[in-house]
Amino acid sequence: MTETLAIRARGLERTFRRGAVRALAGVDIDVPAGASVAITGPSGSGKTTLLHALAGLLPVTAGEVRIGQEVPRTPADWARFRRDHIGLVFQDDWLLRRLSAVENVEIAMQGTHLPPREQRQRALDLLDRVNARAFAHRRPAGLSGGERQRIAVARSLANRPSILLADEPTGELDSFNAEQILRLLFALHGTEGLTLMIVTHDTALAARCALQFRMHDGRGRFSGTEKTE
Ligand SMILES: Nc1ncnc2c1ncn2[C@@H]1O[C@H](COP(=O)(O)OP(=O)(O)OP(=O)(O)O)[C@@H](O)[C@H]1O
Ligand SMILES: [Mg+2]
């Protein structure tokens, strides 16, 4: 039986500055559904660019991304895939400044079938789980970087994604809050089979993931289906 892949990418390339910067210079990956993968590599090696490409947030210059069995092609396809399958936590939190914390989590559920009251309840529950319930009704501008990051983690989980793409999700956090976030992510990984792809410079966090993918100069090849140990 072939293992189901959450993400499959082939020949990903992305240049900037009219080709002067090759942020992705050939990436091939197979990520099995339910895997936990640490993405490591030096600063500037293309990790963030890769996550953006895998989420369809950045068009690639060449190559193809498959999510599950499908290849999203249009921006509308990608928007739907992100809403239904992919949770995102980025270095910049991308929270909407006019909305409160709880509204920022709720907005991820717009266009789903969940009634508004249940959206509110789920948003508050998630904020509780990331230790952010106390500032549910405050706007991001009045919050610290770590507080905003916790809201971003809550938002990423709002639609019960099957894949979580996270770029240094605990980078802004003290050890207590970092541990709480990681426990939540790995608990969802364990109980619901959430596929984790976590960019990190933290070797202890990388070691908690079952698989490691190291990038170098925009290049990398990763097949989580080939067990080396
Ligand atoms: N919008 C952009 N315009 C120009 N160059 C860019 C852009 N985004 C990224 N790059 C370049 O692409 C390369 C890869 O950047 P990327 O942000 O993916 O690295 P990274 O591995 O995430 O690094 P870090 O660990 O510091 O976050 C770098 O050389 C970076 O300067
Ligand atoms: Mg980065």
XYZ file of N, CA and C and ligand atoms in Angstrom:
719
model
N 0.846 -1.194 0.000
C 0.000 0.000 0.000
C 0.884 1.247 0.000
N 0.568 2.192 -0.840
C 1.365 3.419 -0.821
C 0.847 4.354 0.264
N 1.787 4.998 0.899
C 1.438 5.913 1.973
C 0.761 7.157 1.397
N -0.272 7.661 2.062
C -0.918 8.882 1.598
C -0.005 10.065 1.859
N 0.103 10.928 0.865
C 0.923 12.124 1.042
C 0.030 13.315 1.348
N 0.435 14.091 2.355
C -0.268 15.345 2.640
C 0.168 16.395 1.625
N 1.469 16.437 1.373
C 2.023 17.403 0.426
C 3.077 16.722 -0.426
N 3.004 17.014 -1.699
C 4.035 16.533 -2.603
C 4.437 17.722 -3.467
N 5.713 18.011 -3.506
C 6.179 19.125 -4.345
C 7.349 18.644 -5.185
N 7.376 19.134 -6.405
C 8.451 18.734 -7.327
C 9.025 19.957 -8.031
N 10.338 20.051 -8.003
C 11.045 21.054 -8.797
C 10.686 22.487 -8.478
N 10.460 22.766 -7.194
C 10.043 24.127 -6.852
C 11.194 25.112 -7.018
N 10.924 26.148 -7.747
C 11.906 27.223 -7.932
C 11.202 28.553 -7.755
N 11.921 29.489 -7.152
C 11.403 30.837 -7.025
C 12.593 31.805 -6.992
N 12.562 32.750 -7.887
C 13.619 33.763 -7.893
C 13.032 35.107 -7.488
N 13.915 35.990 -7.027
C 13.552 37.377 -6.751
C 14.564 38.259 -7.469
N 14.255 39.525 -7.560
C 15.156 40.502 -8.164
C 15.604 40.049 -9.557
N 14.608 39.777 -10.356
C 14.834 39.377 -11.758
C 15.851 38.245 -11.909
N 15.766 37.305 -10.988
C 16.613 36.125 -11.105
C 17.912 36.220 -10.330
N 18.199 37.393 -9.756
C 19.475 37.534 -9.038
C 19.481 36.711 -7.741
N 18.311 36.587 -7.104
C 18.207 35.791 -5.874
C 17.415 34.524 -6.178
N 18.037 33.393 -5.918
C 17.322 32.128 -6.116
C 16.901 31.600 -4.751
N 15.750 32.056 -4.307
C 15.286 31.693 -2.959
C 14.943 30.206 -2.892
N 14.329 29.691 -3.950
C 14.125 28.240 -4.084
C 14.789 27.828 -5.392
N 15.680 26.884 -5.293
C 16.469 26.522 -6.476
C 16.340 25.039 -6.786
N 15.138 24.497 -6.483
C 14.924 23.077 -6.750
C 14.633 22.350 -5.449
N 13.359 22.259 -5.122
C 12.961 21.549 -3.898
C 11.981 20.452 -4.290
N 12.271 19.254 -3.819
C 11.377 18.103 -3.999
C 11.018 17.579 -2.620
N 9.739 17.471 -2.323
C 9.383 16.907 -1.020
C 8.159 15.991 -1.113
N 8.195 14.978 -0.299
C 7.051 14.107 -0.064
C 6.793 14.104 1.437
N 5.678 14.643 1.847
C 5.349 14.676 3.276
C 4.167 13.747 3.514
N 4.396 12.615 4.196
C 3.285 11.699 4.451
C 2.238 12.338 5.348
N 0.980 12.006 5.115
C -0.100 12.495 5.976
C 0.170 12.037 7.401
N 0.045 12.971 8.328
C 0.231 12.638 9.735
C 1.667 12.681 10.206
N 2.587 13.128 9.342
C 3.998 13.219 9.738
C 4.248 14.465 10.575
N 5.367 14.465 11.284
C 5.845 15.708 11.913
C 7.242 15.963 11.367
N 7.386 17.117 10.732
C 8.634 17.424 10.007
C 9.201 18.745 10.517
N 10.460 18.723 10.900
C 11.165 19.968 11.242
C 11.913 20.427 10.000
N 11.735 21.691 9.640
C 12.481 22.264 8.517
C 13.550 23.166 9.111
N 14.794 22.801 8.858
C 15.905 23.569 9.414
C 16.786 24.057 8.281
N 17.784 24.844 8.629
C 18.711 25.362 7.622
C 19.083 26.785 7.980
N 20.220 27.256 7.446
C 20.697 28.590 7.798
C 19.715 29.690 7.407
N 19.878 30.834 8.028
C 19.078 32.000 7.662
C 19.295 32.311 6.188
N 18.205 32.530 5.480
C 18.306 32.836 4.056
C 18.330 31.602 3.159
N 18.151 30.414 3.740
C 18.240 29.205 2.917
C 16.934 28.892 2.189
N 15.872 29.669 2.471
C 14.650 29.486 1.697
C 13.493 28.859 2.437
N 13.592 28.734 3.752
C 12.560 28.027 4.519
C 11.213 28.754 4.465
N 11.241 30.056 4.724
C 9.986 30.815 4.699
C 9.403 30.844 3.288
N 10.273 31.028 2.308
C 9.809 31.030 0.919
C 9.145 29.696 0.587
N 9.718 28.599 1.085
C 9.123 27.286 0.828
C 7.728 27.191 1.451
N 7.584 27.609 2.688
C 6.251 27.520 3.317
C 5.236 28.369 2.558
N 5.662 29.562 2.147
C 4.747 30.408 1.366
C 4.338 29.711 0.071
N 5.290 29.076 -0.569
C 4.984 28.383 -1.827
C 4.048 27.197 -1.576
N 4.284 26.461 -0.483
C 3.447 25.284 -0.189
C 2.022 25.680 0.176
N 1.855 26.921 0.640
C 0.519 27.397 0.993
C -0.126 28.157 -0.158
N 0.573 28.259 -1.266
C 0.012 28.975 -2.411
C -0.033 30.476 -2.211
N 0.750 30.979 -1.275
C 0.762 32.422 -1.009
C 1.776 33.142 -1.879
N 2.649 32.361 -2.514
C 3.695 32.947 -3.352
C 3.785 32.080 -4.603
N 3.538 32.664 -5.753
C 3.638 31.865 -6.974
C 5.078 31.395 -7.168
N 5.225 30.164 -7.627
C 6.586 29.680 -7.901
C 6.956 29.980 -9.351
N 8.249 30.060 -9.604
C 8.739 30.303 -10.951
C 8.665 29.005 -11.767
N 8.862 27.894 -11.059
C 8.734 26.582 -11.696
C 8.364 25.565 -10.634
N 7.761 24.471 -11.096
C 7.452 23.384 -10.179
C 5.976 23.278 -9.873
N 5.650 22.287 -9.066
C 4.246 21.990 -8.783
C 4.067 21.527 -7.349
N 2.967 21.966 -6.760
C 2.618 21.537 -5.404
C 1.303 20.770 -5.469
N 1.302 19.620 -4.820
C 0.061 18.867 -4.712
C -0.320 18.779 -3.234
N -1.562 19.099 -2.933
C -2.078 18.990 -1.566
C -3.028 17.809 -1.581
N -2.688 16.764 -0.816
C -3.473 15.539 -0.906
C -3.388 15.013 -2.330
N -4.544 14.840 -2.948
C -4.562 14.298 -4.309
C -4.667 15.388 -5.372
N -4.751 16.634 -4.930
C -5.102 17.674 -5.901
C -4.026 18.727 -6.074
N -4.049 19.351 -7.235
C -3.112 20.422 -7.555
C -3.908 21.727 -7.662
N -3.865 22.558 -6.623
C -4.559 23.843 -6.723
C -3.865 24.710 -7.777
N -4.650 25.382 -8.606
C -4.028 26.166 -9.676
C -4.359 27.650 -9.588
N -5.615 27.960 -9.368
C -5.999 29.377 -9.370
C -5.928 29.929 -7.932
N -5.869 31.241 -7.794
C -5.928 31.830 -6.445
C -7.174 31.380 -5.679
N -8.286 31.204 -6.378
C -9.513 30.755 -5.702
C -9.352 29.319 -5.197
N -8.712 28.455 -6.008
C -8.425 27.088 -5.542
C -7.608 27.135 -4.260
N -6.564 27.953 -4.307
C -5.654 28.013 -3.157
C -6.375 28.536 -1.923
N -7.211 29.546 -2.112
C -7.935 30.110 -0.964
C -8.809 29.037 -0.323
N -9.450 28.252 -1.151
C -10.317 27.187 -0.631
C -9.492 26.115 0.082
N -8.351 25.732 -0.519
C -7.495 24.720 0.114
C -6.963 25.196 1.456
N -6.571 26.466 1.479
C -6.073 26.973 2.760
C -7.179 26.938 3.805
N -8.364 27.389 3.423
C -9.449 27.428 4.407
C -9.796 26.026 4.907
N -9.824 25.072 4.004
C -10.316 23.743 4.368
C -9.241 22.796 4.902
N -7.981 23.020 4.548
C -6.964 22.003 4.860
C -5.724 22.495 5.581
N -5.412 23.777 5.440
C -4.081 24.223 5.855
C -4.166 25.287 6.938
N -3.453 25.065 8.029
C -3.290 26.105 9.045
C -1.922 26.738 8.867
N -1.872 28.047 9.069
C -0.627 28.782 8.816
C -0.243 29.626 10.017
N 1.007 29.520 10.395
C 1.549 30.422 11.418
C 2.848 30.980 10.854
N 2.888 32.297 10.676
C 4.069 32.889 10.049
C 4.848 33.795 10.976
N 6.054 34.140 10.535
C 6.920 35.005 11.341
C 6.239 36.351 11.597
N 5.638 36.932 10.554
C 4.778 38.093 10.774
C 3.404 37.509 11.057
N 2.717 38.013 12.052
C 1.514 37.293 12.481
C 0.319 37.483 11.541
N 0.339 38.531 10.718
C -0.731 38.759 9.749
C -2.101 38.910 10.395
N -2.156 39.349 11.623
C -3.457 39.610 12.237
C -4.017 40.898 11.664
N -5.335 40.963 11.609
C -5.978 42.183 11.134
C -6.062 43.175 12.288
N -5.530 44.337 12.052
C -5.337 45.316 13.145
C -6.635 45.899 13.654
N -7.679 45.919 12.816
C -8.951 46.525 13.239
C -9.789 45.574 14.073
N -9.426 44.302 14.071
C -10.242 43.305 14.757
C -9.613 42.908 16.091
N -10.473 42.506 17.010
C -9.988 41.994 18.293
C -9.389 40.600 18.079
N -8.755 40.090 19.137
C -8.142 38.760 19.065
C -9.174 37.700 18.668
N -10.320 37.719 19.358
C -11.315 36.675 19.089
C -11.888 36.827 17.671
N -12.041 38.067 17.227
C -12.537 38.275 15.854
C -11.509 37.814 14.820
N -10.234 37.962 15.142
C -9.196 37.475 14.239
C -9.244 35.952 14.095
N -9.626 35.276 15.154
C -9.741 33.812 15.064
C -11.025 33.447 14.309
N -12.101 34.161 14.618
C -13.389 33.880 13.966
C -13.328 34.069 12.454
N -12.576 35.060 12.028
C -12.610 35.391 10.609
C -12.103 34.227 9.751
N -11.268 33.395 10.351
C -10.796 32.207 9.623
C -11.951 31.256 9.315
N -13.016 31.341 10.107
C -14.149 30.409 9.929
C -15.233 30.985 9.030
N -15.021 32.195 8.532
C -15.997 32.779 7.608
C -16.139 31.894 6.379
N -17.362 31.720 5.945
C -17.584 30.913 4.747
C -17.645 29.424 5.051
N -17.517 29.044 6.316
C -17.730 27.642 6.681
C -19.180 27.501 7.131
N -19.587 26.276 7.424
C -20.987 26.064 7.783
C -21.245 26.235 9.274
N -20.206 26.541 10.026
C -20.386 26.687 11.466
C -21.188 27.959 11.775
N -22.275 27.829 12.553
C -23.073 29.020 12.899
C -22.229 30.010 13.715
N -22.529 31.307 13.595
C -21.739 32.341 14.269
C -21.523 32.105 15.762
N -22.552 31.647 16.444
C -22.383 31.423 17.893
C -21.341 30.352 18.168
N -21.336 29.315 17.333
C -20.349 28.253 17.530
C -18.963 28.709 17.108
N -18.924 29.590 16.105
C -17.625 30.162 15.728
C -17.027 30.914 16.904
N -17.863 31.716 17.555
C -17.381 32.496 18.701
C -16.896 31.557 19.811
N -17.673 30.514 20.071
C -17.297 29.592 21.142
C -15.990 28.880 20.818
N -15.866 28.446 19.567
C -14.637 27.750 19.189
C -13.427 28.697 19.263
N -13.622 29.929 18.823
C -12.530 30.904 18.872
C -12.078 31.121 20.317
N -13.048 31.254 21.217
C -12.688 31.476 22.629
C -12.003 30.241 23.218
N -12.480 29.051 22.850
C -11.849 27.820 23.349
C -10.396 27.741 22.885
N -10.187 28.080 21.610
C -8.810 28.015 21.090
C -7.922 29.046 21.780
N -8.464 30.234 21.990
C -7.665 31.253 22.689
C -7.323 30.766 24.098
N -8.251 30.078 24.705
C -7.997 29.507 26.017
C -6.836 28.518 25.959
N -6.837 27.704 24.944
C -5.816 26.648 24.842
C -4.422 27.196 24.564
N -4.344 28.420 24.040
C -3.020 29.027 23.810
C -2.725 30.121 24.852
N -3.495 30.088 25.962
C -3.239 31.030 27.051
C -3.430 32.473 26.589
N -4.482 32.695 25.795
C -4.716 34.036 25.259
C -6.147 34.508 25.533
N -6.862 33.767 26.370
C -8.271 34.082 26.634
C -8.410 35.464 27.285
N -7.430 35.822 28.088
C -7.529 37.072 28.860
C -7.565 38.304 27.958
N -7.008 38.220 26.789
C -7.030 39.411 25.926
C -7.815 39.158 24.638
N -8.835 38.304 24.752
C -9.675 37.958 23.598
C -10.306 39.178 22.941
N -10.588 40.202 23.740
C -11.321 41.341 23.186
C -10.444 42.555 22.923
N -9.138 42.342 22.976
C -8.231 43.444 22.655
C -7.698 43.313 21.241
N -7.314 44.455 20.681
C -6.762 44.448 19.321
C -5.260 44.188 19.355
N -4.732 43.670 18.245
C -3.318 43.289 18.217
C -2.362 44.427 18.577
N -2.718 45.666 18.209
C -1.774 46.774 18.416
C -1.377 46.924 19.879
N -2.289 46.577 20.780
C -1.981 46.736 22.193
C -1.362 45.509 22.828
N -0.952 44.541 22.014
C -0.445 43.283 22.571
C 1.027 43.078 22.232
N 1.674 42.233 23.009
C 3.089 41.936 22.754
C 3.224 40.987 21.566
N 4.446 40.857 21.054
C 4.700 39.943 19.931
C 4.312 38.511 20.268
N 4.609 38.084 21.489
C 4.279 36.716 21.897
C 2.778 36.513 22.036
N 2.101 37.547 22.531
C 0.636 37.457 22.650
C 0.004 37.373 21.268
N 0.526 38.165 20.352
C -0.010 38.114 18.976
C 0.272 36.755 18.337
N 1.449 36.216 18.645
C 1.790 34.921 18.064
C 0.832 33.832 18.547
N 0.430 33.902 19.814
C -0.504 32.899 20.326
C -1.857 33.015 19.644
N -2.285 34.243 19.388
C -3.549 34.433 18.654
C -3.421 33.833 17.249
N -2.266 34.047 16.637
C -2.060 33.509 15.286
C -2.106 31.978 15.287
N -1.595 31.367 16.349
C -1.662 29.900 16.446
C -3.124 29.468 16.599
N -3.877 30.172 17.453
C -5.300 29.837 17.621
C -6.020 29.955 16.278
N -5.754 31.033 15.570
C -6.418 31.224 14.271
C -6.058 30.100 13.298
N -4.804 29.664 13.322
C -4.368 28.644 12.358
C -5.113 27.328 12.559
N -5.619 27.115 13.782
C -6.277 25.844 14.091
C -7.797 25.914 13.974
N -8.318 27.103 13.668
C -9.766 27.326 13.740
C -10.571 26.330 12.908
N -10.104 26.031 11.724
C -10.894 25.160 10.832
C -10.451 23.706 10.863
N -9.820 23.298 11.965
C -9.344 21.910 12.105
C -8.560 21.486 10.871
N -7.466 22.161 10.584
C -6.706 21.838 9.382
C -6.116 20.429 9.479
N -5.834 19.829 8.327
C -5.122 18.553 8.348
C -3.616 18.766 8.236
N -3.219 19.973 7.801
C -1.794 20.295 7.657
C -1.547 21.622 8.361
N -0.504 21.660 9.167
C -0.122 22.940 9.771
C 1.275 23.318 9.274
N 1.377 24.486 8.657
C 2.666 25.022 8.220
C 3.018 26.141 9.189
N 4.094 25.980 9.916
C 4.407 26.943 10.975
C 5.853 27.405 10.852
N 6.023 28.717 10.847
C 7.356 29.308 10.689
C 7.791 29.860 12.044
N 8.677 29.167 12.717
C 9.123 29.574 14.067
C 7.928 29.902 14.968
N 7.012 28.946 15.161
C 5.768 29.273 15.876
C 5.992 29.673 17.325
N 7.139 29.329 17.882
C 7.391 29.692 19.282
C 8.536 30.693 19.404
N 8.922 31.276 18.273
C 10.081 32.171 18.247
C 9.968 33.365 19.180
N 8.749 33.841 19.398
C 8.565 35.054 20.211
C 8.203 34.722 21.656
N 8.170 33.442 21.981
C 7.543 33.076 23.255
C 8.536 32.694 24.344
N 8.147 32.984 25.580
C 8.885 32.492 26.738
C 8.697 30.976 26.819
N 9.516 30.332 27.649
C 9.519 28.868 27.620
C 8.170 28.283 28.065
N 7.476 28.930 29.005
C 6.186 28.400 29.459
C 5.172 28.397 28.310
N 5.045 29.543 27.656
C 4.059 29.637 26.574
C 4.481 28.821 25.359
N 5.777 28.756 25.100
C 6.254 27.931 23.984
C 5.862 26.473 24.210
N 6.058 26.012 25.435
C 5.745 24.621 25.740
C 4.249 24.363 25.616
N 3.449 25.324 26.044
C 1.998 25.155 25.945
C 1.558 25.037 24.480
N 2.124 25.885 23.630
C 1.794 25.829 22.204
C 2.237 24.497 21.606
N 3.447 24.092 21.922
C 3.962 22.853 21.322
C 3.159 21.651 21.797
N 2.779 21.654 23.065
C 1.952 20.543 23.562
C 0.639 20.477 22.798
N 0.051 21.641 22.547
C -1.212 21.676 21.799
C -0.995 21.119 20.391
N 0.040 21.597 19.711
C 0.272 21.146 18.322
C 0.565 19.649 18.275
N 1.414 19.173 19.180
C 1.745 17.753 19.144
C 0.583 16.897 19.644
N -0.266 17.442 20.504
C -1.463 16.698 20.918
C -2.386 16.516 19.715
N -2.581 17.566 18.922
C -3.440 17.459 17.732
C -2.802 16.517 16.707
N -1.487 16.565 16.637
C -0.751 15.632 15.770
C -1.023 14.191 16.209
N -0.970 13.960 17.516
C -1.148 12.606 18.038
C -2.582 12.114 17.941
N -3.543 12.975 18.259
C -4.929 12.502 18.348
C -5.682 12.629 17.027
N -5.385 13.669 16.256
C -6.161 13.898 15.029
C -5.323 13.727 13.765
N -4.062 13.337 13.941
C -3.215 13.112 12.774
C -2.839 14.383 12.035
N -2.833 15.519 12.747
C -2.422 16.780 12.128
C -0.983 16.654 11.617
N -0.816 16.914 10.330
C 0.522 16.901 9.738
C 1.223 18.197 10.112
N 2.407 18.077 10.709
C 3.132 19.270 11.156
C 4.353 19.508 10.292
N 4.490 20.724 9.780
C 5.750 21.150 9.144
C 6.165 22.423 9.861
N 7.225 22.308 10.634
C 7.610 23.409 11.523
C 9.020 23.887 11.180
N 9.120 25.133 10.759
C 10.436 25.738 10.561
C 10.966 26.154 11.921
N 12.184 25.747 12.231
C 12.734 26.152 13.520
C 14.250 26.164 13.512
N 14.812 27.084 14.298
C 16.251 27.082 14.557
C 16.544 26.409 15.901
N 15.487 25.962 16.565
C 15.617 25.394 17.912
C 15.831 23.877 17.781
N 17.029 23.432 18.159
C 17.353 22.013 17.946
C 16.476 21.100 18.805
N 16.083 21.589 19.987
C 15.231 20.750 20.846
C 13.857 20.554 20.201
N 13.329 21.615 19.615
C 12.034 21.489 18.927
C 12.178 20.597 17.687
N 13.255 20.805 16.936
C 13.467 19.969 15.745
C 13.501 18.493 16.134
N 14.120 18.214 17.270
C 14.260 16.818 17.697
C 12.920 16.211 18.123
N 11.947 17.043 18.473
C 10.622 16.518 18.825
C 9.857 16.046 17.597
N 10.249 16.552 16.436
C 9.600 16.093 15.202
C 10.233 14.764 14.782
N 9.409 13.901 14.207
C 9.917 12.571 13.845
C 10.879 12.647 12.655
N 10.691 13.639 11.787
C 11.481 13.731 10.554
C 12.134 15.104 10.452
N 13.261 15.148 9.781
C 14.006 16.399 9.638
C 14.246 16.677 8.160
N 14.038 17.920 7.791
C 14.304 18.342 6.410
C 15.190 19.574 6.477
N 16.396 19.454 5.942
C 17.340 20.570 6.032
C 17.485 21.234 4.670
N 17.360 22.554 4.665
C 17.515 23.295 3.409
C 18.872 23.977 3.349
N 19.363 24.106 2.115
C 20.656 24.748 1.861
C 20.553 25.543 0.583
N 20.812 26.815 0.639
C 20.861 27.628 -0.581
C 19.651 27.394 -1.490
N 18.484 27.336 -0.902
C 17.265 27.188 -1.692
C 17.031 25.790 -2.228
N 17.876 24.872 -1.812
C 17.720 23.506 -2.305
C 17.373 22.556 -1.183
N 16.698 21.484 -1.543
C 16.446 20.443 -0.577
C 15.622 19.348 -1.207
N 15.869 18.165 -0.702
C 15.084 17.017 -1.164
C 14.696 16.244 0.072
N 13.411 15.951 0.167
C 12.926 15.312 1.382
C 11.866 14.290 1.014
N 12.132 13.073 1.421
C 11.113 12.063 1.241
C 10.846 11.415 2.582
N 9.772 11.830 3.204
C 9.421 11.286 4.510
C 8.992 9.835 4.423
N 8.857 9.336 3.226
C 8.438 7.943 3.090
C 9.625 6.992 3.081
N 10.841 7.547 2.886
C 12.044 6.703 2.962
C 12.580 6.759 4.363
N 12.323 5.724 5.106
C 12.779 5.708 6.489
C 14.264 5.411 6.530
N 15.020 6.264 7.231
C 16.458 6.021 7.323
C 16.824 5.329 8.627
N 15.933 5.428 9.622
C 16.270 4.797 10.908
C 15.342 3.617 11.152
N 10.379 39.365 -1.291
C 11.686 39.129 -1.477
N 12.425 39.903 -2.307
C 13.733 39.650 -2.505
N 14.404 38.638 -1.939
C 13.729 37.835 -1.101
C 12.339 38.024 -0.828
N 11.935 37.074 0.045
C 13.025 36.337 0.308
N 14.111 36.769 -0.375
C 15.455 36.189 -0.351
O 15.336 34.796 -0.575
C 16.246 34.078 0.246
C 15.474 33.080 1.112
O 14.701 33.813 2.052
P 13.805 33.118 3.159
O 13.055 34.191 3.835
O 13.035 32.023 2.540
O 14.923 32.482 4.141
P 14.752 31.700 5.515
O 15.421 30.376 5.348
O 13.340 31.699 5.929
O 15.627 32.576 6.538
P 15.411 32.912 8.103
O 15.880 31.695 8.862
O 16.300 34.086 8.331
O 13.960 33.253 8.337
C 17.037 35.106 1.020
O 18.235 35.352 0.314
C 16.134 36.326 0.993
O 16.894 37.513 1.075
Mg 12.331 32.640 7.498
